[in-house]
Amino acid sequence: SAKDRNAIRDIAKIIQQESYTYSDPITELVESIYTSLDFEKAGQNLSDCVEVLENDFFLQKWAPHFIQNARYHIFESYSKIFSRIELSELFKMLSLTKEEGERWISNNLSRGSAIDVKIDLEKNVMITRNSHTTQSQYVIDKTRNIISGGQHLLSAIEGRERQFARR
């Protein structure tokens, strides 16, 4: 959601500001995805995060969930910049084998995703298109909502006036 994305951006800014005092693979991963947009480094950091999370007694339980979401955020950020992605490059970035990568794509990007994905198996390429609404569409939708809300308010006021007129 938009609220979550804003929270992540705020966290990334704080991590960037405090990176001179503290750094670990998890904070480096967030910084490489959202601040420096260094996806090669993000892939390396993801591998380091896997190791850290699996060896931490308290975080072990959350490792699969964290890794799954990290992969999605890396992919989402990468696909906002590049619309044509080599599958082998993507799998390397996400620390996945070819089989794991194909399974990941089918499980995570086929249904309910904000990213429209088409795969060209002959060229071994993924073509992405973000299905986020454009700014003009956003303004149109907001205007419709305001007009609709105004009409509901007007009909409620007219109903009250008729009620008072009958008395």
Rosetta silent file (secondary structure, phi, psi, omega in degrees, C-alpha in Angstrom):
SEQUENCE: SAKDRNAIRDIAKIIQQESYTYSDPITELVESIYTSLDFEKAGQNLSDCVEVLENDFFLQKWAPHFIQNARYHIFESYSKIFSRIELSELFKMLSLTKEEGERWISNNLSRGSAIDVKIDLEKNVMITRNSHTTQSQYVIDKTRNIISGGQHLLSAIEGRERQFARR
SCORE:     score description
SCORE:     0.000 S_00000001
   1 L     0.000  166.329 -178.525    0.000    0.000    0.000 S_00000001
   2 H   -63.981  -36.907  179.255    1.024    3.635   -0.336 S_00000001
   3 H   -62.937  -41.916  178.582    1.352    3.988    3.434 S_00000001
   4 H   -65.726  -42.348  179.451    3.803    1.059    3.548 S_00000001
   5 H   -62.477  -40.852  177.830    5.844    2.440    0.630 S_00000001
   6 H   -64.623  -39.450  178.451    6.116    5.818    2.355 S_00000001
   7 H   -63.969  -41.643  179.379    7.206    4.113    5.582 S_00000001
   8 H   -64.461  -41.721  178.143    9.870    2.146    3.713 S_00000001
   9 H   -62.289  -41.420  178.066   11.146    5.316    2.034 S_00000001
  10 H   -63.395  -42.767  177.782   11.342    7.049    5.421 S_00000001
  11 H   -62.437  -41.921  179.643   13.237    4.101    6.885 S_00000001
  12 H   -61.975  -39.353  177.792   15.610    4.121    3.908 S_00000001
  13 H   -64.056  -43.152  179.412   16.342    7.825    4.481 S_00000001
  14 H   -64.472  -43.182  178.721   17.073    7.222    8.157 S_00000001
  15 H   -60.993  -42.000  178.909   19.307    4.262    7.323 S_00000001
  16 H   -63.185  -42.161 -179.534   21.203    6.367    4.811 S_00000001
  17 H   -66.695  -33.854 -175.858   21.681    9.167    7.345 S_00000001
  18 H   -99.714    6.413 -175.576   22.878    6.774   10.050 S_00000001
  19 L   -64.125  -23.012  178.651   24.940    4.449    7.847 S_00000001
  20 L   -73.208  -20.447 -179.785   28.188    5.990    9.063 S_00000001
  21 L  -100.906  -27.608 -178.285   27.451    4.814   12.624 S_00000001
  22 L  -149.174  139.948  178.097   25.830    1.433   12.005 S_00000001
  23 L  -154.645  139.319  172.589   25.638   -1.013    9.138 S_00000001
  24 L  -148.823  172.775 -176.924   24.676   -4.643    8.668 S_00000001
  25 H   -57.564  -33.607 -178.295   23.493   -6.715    5.682 S_00000001
  26 H   -70.624  -46.411  178.587   19.842   -5.877    6.317 S_00000001
  27 H   -67.408  -34.823  177.195   20.346   -2.106    6.470 S_00000001
  28 H   -66.118  -35.540  177.418   22.699   -2.313    3.475 S_00000001
  29 H   -62.987  -48.539  179.653   20.006   -4.189    1.552 S_00000001
  30 H   -60.742  -43.465 -179.875   17.411   -1.475    2.229 S_00000001
  31 H   -64.449  -41.304 -178.328   19.912    1.215    1.313 S_00000001
  32 H   -70.360  -30.228  179.294   20.945   -0.495   -1.935 S_00000001
  33 H   -77.667  -47.380 -168.495   17.314   -0.985   -3.043 S_00000001
  34 H  -102.499  -21.040 -176.595   15.844    2.411   -2.145 S_00000001
  35 L  -105.901  -56.650 -176.356   18.706    4.873   -1.897 S_00000001
  36 L   -90.479  -12.771 -177.831   21.555    3.934   -4.201 S_00000001
  37 L    51.541   38.751  178.424   19.464    1.761   -6.585 S_00000001
  38 L   -98.360   93.252 -171.884   22.431   -0.606   -6.826 S_00000001
  39 H   -76.990  -26.509  174.407   20.685   -3.857   -7.656 S_00000001
  40 H   -65.030  -45.221  176.876   23.867   -5.871   -8.073 S_00000001
  41 H   -65.684  -36.103  178.311   24.825   -4.923   -4.525 S_00000001
  42 H   -61.085  -40.526  177.469   21.246   -5.639   -3.406 S_00000001
  43 H   -62.739  -41.710  177.467   21.620   -9.191   -4.715 S_00000001
  44 H   -66.135  -42.747  179.308   24.872   -9.627   -2.762 S_00000001
  45 H   -64.115  -35.478  178.020   23.268   -8.114    0.336 S_00000001
  46 H   -62.295  -42.268  176.780   20.308  -10.466   -0.027 S_00000001
  47 H   -61.567  -41.304  177.896   22.674  -13.447    0.081 S_00000001
  48 H   -65.857  -38.232  178.939   24.305  -11.984    3.201 S_00000001
  49 H   -62.869  -40.014  178.852   20.871  -11.393    4.766 S_00000001
  50 H   -57.277  -46.735 -179.566   19.954  -15.036    4.237 S_00000001
  51 H   -63.605  -46.616 -179.172   23.035  -16.069    6.181 S_00000001
  52 H   -62.310  -47.933 -176.701   22.458  -13.541    8.966 S_00000001
  53 H   -65.697  -38.913 -178.958   18.764  -14.358    9.369 S_00000001
  54 H   -72.457  -21.871  179.738   19.276  -18.112    9.377 S_00000001
  55 H   -97.209   -5.450  179.836   21.983  -17.838   12.046 S_00000001
  56 L   -94.239  123.645 -176.030   20.088  -15.449   14.317 S_00000001
  57 L   -57.772  -42.236 -175.437   18.047  -17.223   16.978 S_00000001
  58 L   -80.592  -28.444 -175.877   15.328  -14.543   17.120 S_00000001
  59 L   -97.185   -9.805 -178.501   15.069  -13.857   13.389 S_00000001
  60 H   -51.154  -44.232 -177.188   15.232  -17.457   12.111 S_00000001
  61 H   -60.227  -32.907 -174.996   11.469  -17.776   12.216 S_00000001
  62 H   -96.308   -1.582 -176.018   11.022  -14.716   10.002 S_00000001
  63 H   -55.728  -52.239 -178.650   13.793  -15.478    7.494 S_00000001
  64 H   -59.808  -40.695  179.705   11.588  -16.972    4.723 S_00000001
  65 H   -64.659  -45.376  179.620    9.068  -14.123    4.990 S_00000001
  66 H   -61.135  -48.163 -176.827   11.804  -11.465    4.963 S_00000001
  67 H   -62.704  -43.547  178.980   13.615  -13.034    2.003 S_00000001
  68 H   -59.125  -47.377 -179.853   10.392  -13.382    0.003 S_00000001
  69 H   -69.007  -37.209  177.623    9.487   -9.725    0.559 S_00000001
  70 H   -61.773  -43.762  177.943   13.035   -8.537   -0.095 S_00000001
  71 H   -60.155  -42.994 -179.396   13.019  -10.336   -3.452 S_00000001
  72 H   -65.097  -41.767 -179.971    9.728   -8.731   -4.358 S_00000001
  73 H   -66.762  -38.340  176.061   10.946   -5.244   -3.386 S_00000001
  74 H   -61.380  -49.050 -179.037   14.155   -5.702   -5.384 S_00000001
  75 H   -61.833  -45.244 -178.737   12.138   -6.824   -8.398 S_00000001
  76 H   -60.399  -46.399  179.869    9.558   -4.050   -8.012 S_00000001
  77 H   -65.197  -41.661 -179.357   12.216   -1.329   -7.782 S_00000001
  78 H   -64.786  -42.032 -177.342   14.195   -2.804  -10.669 S_00000001
  79 H   -73.114  -18.020  174.504   11.127   -3.110  -12.901 S_00000001
  80 H   -72.076  -24.680 -178.878   10.210    0.540  -12.289 S_00000001
  81 H   -95.404  -42.980 -175.998   13.506    1.474  -13.922 S_00000001
  82 L  -116.001  131.285  179.440   13.909   -1.251  -16.547 S_00000001
  83 L   -95.454  -15.694  179.246   11.091   -2.640  -18.638 S_00000001
  84 E  -120.194  119.115 -173.406   13.184   -5.374  -20.291 S_00000001
  85 E  -127.157  126.391  173.653   14.921   -7.764  -17.910 S_00000001
  86 E   -68.979  129.630 -177.858   17.158  -10.718  -18.736 S_00000001
  87 H   -62.247  -40.615 -179.849   15.872  -13.688  -16.756 S_00000001
  88 H   -63.255  -38.777  177.542   19.362  -14.956  -15.925 S_00000001
  89 H   -66.144  -41.780  179.023   20.286  -11.506  -14.594 S_00000001
  90 H   -62.680  -46.127 -178.471   17.078  -11.344  -12.554 S_00000001
  91 H   -64.106  -37.698  177.583   17.636  -14.779  -11.027 S_00000001
  92 H   -65.298  -43.663 -179.292   21.203  -13.871  -10.107 S_00000001
  93 H   -62.388  -36.495 -177.511   20.031  -10.612   -8.527 S_00000001
  94 L   -90.777    5.468 -179.223   17.381  -12.441   -6.489 S_00000001
  95 L    56.632   50.021 -179.687   19.805  -15.222   -5.465 S_00000001
  96 L  -127.477  148.199  170.739   17.732  -17.898   -7.186 S_00000001
  97 L   -75.933  172.222 -179.336   18.530  -20.819   -9.452 S_00000001
  98 H   -60.681  -44.625 -178.952   16.745  -20.955  -12.808 S_00000001
  99 H   -65.956  -44.157  178.118   14.144  -23.435  -11.499 S_00000001
 100 H   -63.060  -40.278 -179.879   13.591  -21.464   -8.277 S_00000001
 101 H   -63.712  -43.503  178.588   13.342  -18.247  -10.286 S_00000001
 102 H   -63.684  -40.261  177.639   10.725  -19.634  -12.648 S_00000001
 103 H   -65.724  -40.900  179.631    8.707  -20.879   -9.676 S_00000001
 104 H   -61.602  -44.499  179.200    9.111  -17.496   -7.938 S_00000001
 105 H   -60.836  -48.153 -177.147    7.828  -15.656  -11.022 S_00000001
 106 H   -66.935  -33.281 -179.014    4.801  -17.899  -11.406 S_00000001
 107 H   -79.689  -31.762 -170.449    3.945  -17.715   -7.688 S_00000001
 108 H  -108.986  -23.807 -172.662    4.495  -14.010   -7.111 S_00000001
 109 L  -113.119   -5.415 -174.739    3.995  -12.097  -10.311 S_00000001
 110 L   -83.220  -34.252 -174.521    1.182  -13.855  -12.097 S_00000001
 111 L  -128.678  134.290  173.830   -1.792  -12.880   -9.946 S_00000001
 112 L    69.808   16.689 -178.244   -2.728   -9.730   -8.113 S_00000001
 113 L   -92.773  151.175  177.499    0.534   -7.950   -8.795 S_00000001
 114 L   -79.620   -2.548 -176.639    0.837   -4.256   -9.567 S_00000001
 115 E  -115.425  123.503  178.070    3.349   -5.206  -12.249 S_00000001
 116 E   -85.370  124.504 -173.851    2.215   -6.632  -15.575 S_00000001
 117 E  -121.049  134.066  171.844    4.731   -9.280  -16.695 S_00000001
 118 E  -128.145  134.365 -176.798    5.224  -10.952  -20.053 S_00000001
 119 E  -113.101  128.558  175.254    7.922  -13.551  -20.548 S_00000001
 120 E  -104.472  100.375 -175.650    9.589  -14.237  -23.892 S_00000001
 121 L   -70.346  -27.858  178.676   11.109  -17.696  -23.470 S_00000001
 122 L   -64.231  -41.960 -178.488   12.806  -17.614  -26.880 S_00000001
 123 L   -94.894   -5.210 -178.985   14.844  -14.557  -25.931 S_00000001
 124 L    57.936   46.242 -174.231   14.964  -15.460  -22.203 S_00000001
 125 E  -131.586  145.899  173.689   13.645  -11.986  -21.382 S_00000001
 126 E  -111.038  133.069  178.253   10.925  -10.596  -19.144 S_00000001
 127 E  -112.575  124.659 -176.146    9.060   -7.505  -20.249 S_00000001
 128 E  -115.307  151.593  174.030    7.384   -5.556  -17.469 S_00000001
 129 E  -143.873  120.746  177.980    4.862   -2.790  -17.425 S_00000001
 130 E   -70.461  132.091 -179.807    3.768   -1.130  -14.209 S_00000001
 131 L   -99.766   22.867  175.727    0.012   -0.992  -14.015 S_00000001
 132 L   -68.093  148.283 -179.692   -0.009    1.868  -11.529 S_00000001
 133 L   -69.758  145.863  177.358   -2.420    4.600  -12.425 S_00000001
 134 L   -74.144  166.679  179.850   -0.983    7.635  -14.108 S_00000001
 135 H   -63.065  -39.333 -179.873   -1.152   11.006  -12.419 S_00000001
 136 H   -66.472  -38.974  177.294   -3.854   12.208  -14.780 S_00000001
 137 H   -65.387  -37.784  177.615   -5.936    9.082  -14.082 S_00000001
 138 H   -61.145  -44.709  179.226   -5.417    9.644  -10.348 S_00000001
 139 H   -64.092  -42.007  178.664   -6.713   13.223  -10.672 S_00000001
 140 H   -61.286  -46.197  179.875   -9.708   12.040  -12.711 S_00000001
 141 H   -62.895  -43.144  178.721  -10.554    9.376  -10.109 S_00000001
 142 H   -63.556  -40.624  179.159  -10.223   11.832   -7.222 S_00000001
 143 H   -62.929  -42.947  177.343  -12.428   14.357   -9.063 S_00000001
 144 H   -60.080  -43.707  179.965  -15.082   11.682   -9.614 S_00000001
 145 H   -62.833  -40.839  179.466  -14.979   10.809   -5.919 S_00000001
 146 H   -65.426  -44.879  179.525  -15.342   14.465   -4.926 S_00000001
 147 H   -62.577  -45.102  179.751  -18.259   14.978   -7.324 S_00000001
 148 H   -61.932  -43.914  177.540  -19.943   11.797   -6.107 S_00000001
 149 H   -62.609  -39.695  177.797  -19.441   12.832   -2.476 S_00000001
 150 H   -64.260  -40.166  178.890  -20.854   16.281   -3.252 S_00000001
 151 H   -65.823  -41.093  177.574  -23.925   14.765   -4.893 S_00000001
 152 H   -63.643  -41.723  178.764  -24.534   12.511   -1.882 S_00000001
 153 H   -63.994  -43.720  178.779  -24.164   15.471    0.449 S_00000001
 154 H   -61.922  -43.781  179.648  -26.533   17.566   -1.671 S_00000001
 155 H   -67.058  -33.935  176.515  -29.186   14.838   -1.727 S_00000001
 156 H   -66.168  -42.068  178.747  -28.872   14.433    2.050 S_00000001
 157 H   -64.640  -44.581  179.464  -29.341   18.189    2.551 S_00000001
 158 H   -62.308  -38.820  177.702  -32.361   18.243    0.201 S_00000001
 159 H   -62.465  -41.704  178.016  -33.863   15.305    2.097 S_00000001
 160 H   -65.005  -41.550  179.695  -33.465   17.183    5.390 S_00000001
 161 H   -62.017  -41.094  178.236  -35.024   20.318    3.885 S_00000001
 162 H   -64.433  -37.664  178.333  -38.052   18.299    2.729 S_00000001
 163 H   -62.485  -45.815 -178.876  -38.345   16.803    6.215 S_00000001
 164 H   -70.342  -32.076  179.813  -38.366   20.238    7.824 S_00000001
 165 H   -68.369  -30.419 -179.605  -40.787   21.614    5.211 S_00000001
 166 H   -73.518  -23.492 -177.172  -43.352   18.914    6.070 S_00000001
 167 L   -76.225    0.000    0.000  -43.414   19.903    9.743 S_00000001
